[in-house]
C-alpha positions in Angstrom: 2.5 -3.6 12.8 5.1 -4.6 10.2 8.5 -3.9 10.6 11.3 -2.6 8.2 13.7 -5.3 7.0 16.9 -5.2 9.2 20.3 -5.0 8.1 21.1 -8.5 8.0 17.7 -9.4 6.3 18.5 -6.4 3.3 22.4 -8.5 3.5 20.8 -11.8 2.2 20.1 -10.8 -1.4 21.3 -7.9 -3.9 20.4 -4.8 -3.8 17.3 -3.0 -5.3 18.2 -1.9 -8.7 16.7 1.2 -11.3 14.6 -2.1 -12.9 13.4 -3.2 -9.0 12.6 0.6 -7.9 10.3 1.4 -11.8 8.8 -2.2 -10.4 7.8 -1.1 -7.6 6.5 2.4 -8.6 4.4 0.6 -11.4 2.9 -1.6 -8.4 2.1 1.9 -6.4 0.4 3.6 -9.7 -1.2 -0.2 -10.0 -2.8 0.1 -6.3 -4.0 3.6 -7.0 -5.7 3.3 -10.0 -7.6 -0.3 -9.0 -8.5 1.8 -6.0 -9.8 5.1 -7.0 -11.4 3.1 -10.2 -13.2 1.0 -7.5 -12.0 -2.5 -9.3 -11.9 -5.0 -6.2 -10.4 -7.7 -8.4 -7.4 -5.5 -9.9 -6.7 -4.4 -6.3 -6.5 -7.8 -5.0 -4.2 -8.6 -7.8 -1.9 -5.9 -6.0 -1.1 -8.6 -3.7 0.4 -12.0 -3.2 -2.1 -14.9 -3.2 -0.9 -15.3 0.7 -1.2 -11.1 1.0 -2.5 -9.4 4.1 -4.7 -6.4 4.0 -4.6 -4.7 7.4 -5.7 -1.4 9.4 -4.6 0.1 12.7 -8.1 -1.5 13.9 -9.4 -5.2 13.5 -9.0 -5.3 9.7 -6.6 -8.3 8.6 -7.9 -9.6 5.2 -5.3 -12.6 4.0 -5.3 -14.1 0.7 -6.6 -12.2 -2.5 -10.2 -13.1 -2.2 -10.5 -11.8 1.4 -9.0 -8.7 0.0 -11.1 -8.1 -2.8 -14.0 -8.6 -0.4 -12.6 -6.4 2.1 -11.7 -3.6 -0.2 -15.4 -3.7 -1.3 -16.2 -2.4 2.1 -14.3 0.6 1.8 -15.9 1.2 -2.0 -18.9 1.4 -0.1 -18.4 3.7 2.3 -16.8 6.3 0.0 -20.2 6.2 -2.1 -20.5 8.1 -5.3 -17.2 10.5 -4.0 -14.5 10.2 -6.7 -10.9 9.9 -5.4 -7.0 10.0 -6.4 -4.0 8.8 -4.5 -1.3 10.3 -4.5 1.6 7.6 -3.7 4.6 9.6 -4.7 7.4 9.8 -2.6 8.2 6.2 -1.0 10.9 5.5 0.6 12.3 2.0 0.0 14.5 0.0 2.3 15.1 -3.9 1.2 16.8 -6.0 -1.7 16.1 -7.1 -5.2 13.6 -9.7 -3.5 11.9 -8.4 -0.4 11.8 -4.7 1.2 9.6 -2.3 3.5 7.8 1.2 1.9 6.7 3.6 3.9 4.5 6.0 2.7 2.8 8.9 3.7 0.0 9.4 1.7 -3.1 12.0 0.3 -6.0 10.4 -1.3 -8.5 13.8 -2.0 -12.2 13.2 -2.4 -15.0 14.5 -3.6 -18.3 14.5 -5.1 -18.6 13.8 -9.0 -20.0 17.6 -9.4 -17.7 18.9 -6.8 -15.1 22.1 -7.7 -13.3 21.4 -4.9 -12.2 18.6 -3.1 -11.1 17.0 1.0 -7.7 15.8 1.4 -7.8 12.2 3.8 -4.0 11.9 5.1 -2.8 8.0 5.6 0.0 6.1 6.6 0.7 3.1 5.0 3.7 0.5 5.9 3.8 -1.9 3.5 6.0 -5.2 3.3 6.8 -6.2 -0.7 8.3 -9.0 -2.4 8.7 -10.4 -5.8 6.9 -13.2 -6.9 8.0 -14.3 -10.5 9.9 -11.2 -11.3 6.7 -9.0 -9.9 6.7 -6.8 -7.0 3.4 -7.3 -5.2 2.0 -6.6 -1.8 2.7 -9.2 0.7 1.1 -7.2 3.7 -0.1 -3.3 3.3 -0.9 -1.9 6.5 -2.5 1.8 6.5 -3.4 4.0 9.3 -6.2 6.1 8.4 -6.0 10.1 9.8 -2.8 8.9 12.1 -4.4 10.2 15.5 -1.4 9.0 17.1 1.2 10.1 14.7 3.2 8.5 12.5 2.9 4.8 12.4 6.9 4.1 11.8 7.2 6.5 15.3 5.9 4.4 17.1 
């Protein structure tokens, strides 16, 4: 399971600034929408070329083909069900070129004719850097329905 940075790690660099924080937020909105629009190729994009895509499980996609291939799996399982994250309140340890969100996260589902919809509860751990003044994913870990609490408790 990644890790959060640790304080001599975060000491290497400068800190995150208002420019670094809107970056990383715009990668977060990024993620959602390629997800809930089912677009396996923007997701990927989400992610370094070296990026890891993991689960709680036996999932560990690495590089952005993998990804793309792996995230096609999930498209399928959801079906026709229409769904929105909702990725907004991170919190955000690290420096203006590598840092650790945690997230705990909603995505809601539900049929395309549905007035109402379910709420699936995830906890994501995520390691970032930036590549060519863009924040991307370098390894997203999520732990769907968090049977055994909160991954960063652990």
């Amino acid at each position: 399971m990644p890790q959060p940075m640790t304080t001599d790690e975060v000491r290497t660099s400068q800190p995150l600034t208002t420019a670094d924080r809107l970056g990383i937020l715009d990668l977060f909105a990024r993620y959602a929408w390629a997800y809930d629009g089912g677009d396996a190729q923007a997701y990927a994009e989400t992610f370094a070329t070296d990026g890891v895509l993991a689960d709680e499980n036996d999932l560990r996609a690495v590089g952005r083909p993998a990804i793309a291939e792996a995230i096609k799996t999930f498209f399928d399982m959801r079906g026709l069900n229409v769904w929105q994250h909702h990725n907004d309140h991170l919190r955000i340890d690290g420096d203006s070129e590598r840092c650790t969100v945690q997230l705990l996260g909603r995505a809601r589902a539900s049929p395309p004719t549905a007035a109402s919809a379910s709420a699936v509860w995830a906890g994501y751990i995520s390691r970032l850097r930036k590549v060519d003044g863009e924040w991307l994913f370098a390894e997203r870990t999520f732990y769907m329905g968090m049977p055994k609490g909160l991954p960063w408790k652990r």
